[in-house]
PDB file of C-alpha atoms in Angstrom:
ATOM      1  CA  MET U  15     -16.060  12.036  22.634  1.00 60.00           C
ATOM      2  CA  ILE U  16     -13.413   9.963  20.847  1.00 65.00           C
ATOM      3  CA  ASP U  17     -13.950   6.205  20.726  1.00 73.00           C
ATOM      4  CA  ILE U  18     -10.410   4.897  21.239  1.00 74.00           C
ATOM      5  CA  ASP U  19     -11.457   1.289  20.539  1.00 81.00           C
ATOM      6  CA  TYR U  20     -12.865   2.327  17.173  1.00 78.00           C
ATOM      7  CA  LEU U  21      -9.704   4.252  16.304  1.00 75.00           C
ATOM      8  CA  GLN U  22      -7.637   1.176  17.220  1.00 79.00           C
ATOM      9  CA  LYS U  23      -9.768  -0.965  14.896  1.00 82.00           C
ATOM     10  CA  VAL U  24      -9.279   1.546  12.077  1.00 78.00           C
ATOM     11  CA  VAL U  25      -5.515   1.595  12.653  1.00 79.00           C
ATOM     12  CA  ASN U  26      -5.449  -2.232  12.657  1.00 82.00           C
ATOM     13  CA  VAL U  27      -7.276  -2.319   9.319  1.00 82.00           C
ATOM     14  CA  LEU U  28      -4.908   0.281   7.892  1.00 81.00           C
ATOM     15  CA  ASN U  29      -1.935  -1.789   9.065  1.00 80.00           C
ATOM     16  CA  ALA U  30      -3.326  -4.827   7.263  1.00 81.00           C
ATOM     17  CA  HIS U  31      -3.811  -2.811   4.074  1.00 78.00           C
ATOM     18  CA  ALA U  32      -0.308  -1.336   4.314  1.00 79.00           C
ATOM     19  CA  ASP U  33       1.165  -4.837   4.632  1.00 80.00           C
ATOM     20  CA  LYS U  34      -0.928  -6.075   1.693  1.00 81.00           C
ATOM     21  CA  ASN U  35       0.101  -3.099  -0.441  1.00 78.00           C
ATOM     22  CA  ASP U  36       3.759  -3.731   0.325  1.00 80.00           C
ATOM     23  CA  CYS U  37       3.464  -7.418  -0.621  1.00 81.00           C
ATOM     24  CA  MET U  38       1.629  -6.586  -3.833  1.00 80.00           C
ATOM     25  CA  ALA U  39       4.213  -3.939  -4.722  1.00 81.00           C
ATOM     26  CA  THR U  40       6.978  -6.504  -4.233  1.00 83.00           C
ATOM     27  CA  LEU U  41       5.166  -8.969  -6.508  1.00 80.00           C
ATOM     28  CA  PHE U  42       4.701  -6.321  -9.198  1.00 77.00           C
ATOM     29  CA  LEU U  43       8.380  -5.359  -8.969  1.00 77.00           C
ATOM     30  CA  GLN U  44       9.367  -9.007  -9.342  1.00 79.00           C
ATOM     31  CA  ALA U  45       7.126  -9.293 -12.398  1.00 73.00           C
ATOM     32  CA  HIS U  46       8.743  -6.145 -13.792  1.00 69.00           C
ATOM     33  CA  GLU U  47      12.163  -7.789 -13.451  1.00 73.00           C
ATOM     34  CA  LEU U  48      10.939 -10.628 -15.704  1.00 70.00           C
ATOM     35  CA  LYS U  49      10.529  -8.192 -18.593  1.00 64.00           C
ATOM     36  CA  GLY U  50      13.411  -9.880 -20.406  1.00 61.00           C
ATOM     37  CA  ASP U  51      11.040 -12.755 -21.116  1.00 58.00           C
ATOM     38  CA  THR U  52       8.997 -11.850 -24.214  1.00 57.00           C
ATOM     39  CA  MET U  53       5.852 -13.130 -22.513  1.00 57.00           C
ATOM     40  CA  TYR U  54       6.114 -10.382 -19.877  1.00 57.00           C
ATOM     41  CA  GLN U  55       7.362  -7.424 -21.935  1.00 60.00           C
ATOM     42  CA  ASP U  56       3.904  -5.933 -22.459  1.00 62.00           C
ATOM     43  CA  HIS U  57       3.110  -6.111 -18.763  1.00 65.00           C
ATOM     44  CA  ALA U  58       6.442  -4.927 -17.348  1.00 66.00           C
ATOM     45  CA  THR U  59       5.624  -1.204 -17.526  1.00 70.00           C
ATOM     46  CA  ILE U  60       2.164  -1.752 -16.053  1.00 73.00           C
ATOM     47  CA  CYS U  61       3.650  -3.790 -13.193  1.00 72.00           C
ATOM     48  CA  LEU U  62       6.188  -1.080 -12.423  1.00 75.00           C
ATOM     49  CA  GLU U  63       3.490   1.620 -12.360  1.00 79.00           C
ATOM     50  CA  HIS U  64       1.268  -0.470 -10.090  1.00 78.00           C
ATOM     51  CA  ALA U  65       4.189  -1.083  -7.738  1.00 80.00           C
ATOM     52  CA  LYS U  66       4.943   2.644  -7.527  1.00 82.00           C
ATOM     53  CA  GLN U  67       1.273   3.397  -6.843  1.00 84.00           C
ATOM     54  CA  LEU U  68       0.989   0.768  -4.120  1.00 81.00           C
ATOM     55  CA  ARG U  69       4.139   2.012  -2.398  1.00 82.00           C
ATOM     56  CA  GLU U  70       2.797   5.577  -2.545  1.00 83.00           C
ATOM     57  CA  HIS U  71      -0.509   4.461  -1.027  1.00 81.00           C
ATOM     58  CA  ALA U  72       1.380   2.554   1.666  1.00 79.00           C
ATOM     59  CA  CYS U  73       3.152   5.804   2.603  1.00 80.00           C
ATOM     60  CA  TYR U  74      -0.186   7.611   2.989  1.00 80.00           C
ATOM     61  CA  ILE U  75      -1.580   4.766   5.070  1.00 80.00           C
ATOM     62  CA  GLN U  76       1.528   4.722   7.264  1.00 81.00           C
ATOM     63  CA  GLU U  77       1.149   8.458   7.866  1.00 82.00           C
ATOM     64  CA  VAL U  78      -2.362   7.926   9.233  1.00 79.00           C
ATOM     65  CA  ILE U  79      -1.198   4.949  11.320  1.00 78.00           C
ATOM     66  CA  ASP U  80       1.552   7.077  12.841  1.00 83.00           C
ATOM     67  CA  ASN U  81      -0.837  10.005  13.398  1.00 83.00           C
ATOM     68  CA  PRO U  82      -4.281   8.545  14.158  1.00 75.00           C
ATOM     69  CA  HIS U  83      -5.456  11.963  15.312  1.00 75.00           C
ATOM     70  CA  LEU U  84      -5.700  12.781  11.590  1.00 72.00           C
ATOM     71  CA  LEU U  85      -8.802  10.570  11.525  1.00 69.00           C
ATOM     72  CA  ILE U  86     -10.592  12.838  13.992  1.00 69.00           C
ATOM     73  CA  LYS U  87     -12.676  15.558  12.423  1.00 65.00           C
ATOM     74  CA  GLN U  88     -11.551  18.902  13.804  1.00 58.00           C
TER      75      GLN U  88
END
């Protein structure tokens, strides 16, 4: 038996994480754009990589949100 309420809670949590990942990715991209400032040059590449990773994770999370049946063990 599938607990729809539980699945809804999982999807809600995933939505929150997707939103957080998107915000964090935006912040990292903004930090990357500051690389012209010598203070940020060392961190610019790291920020860009983190942003790419967060956006990739957000895509995976969105896939599960759009297809919650993927959470059900077959």
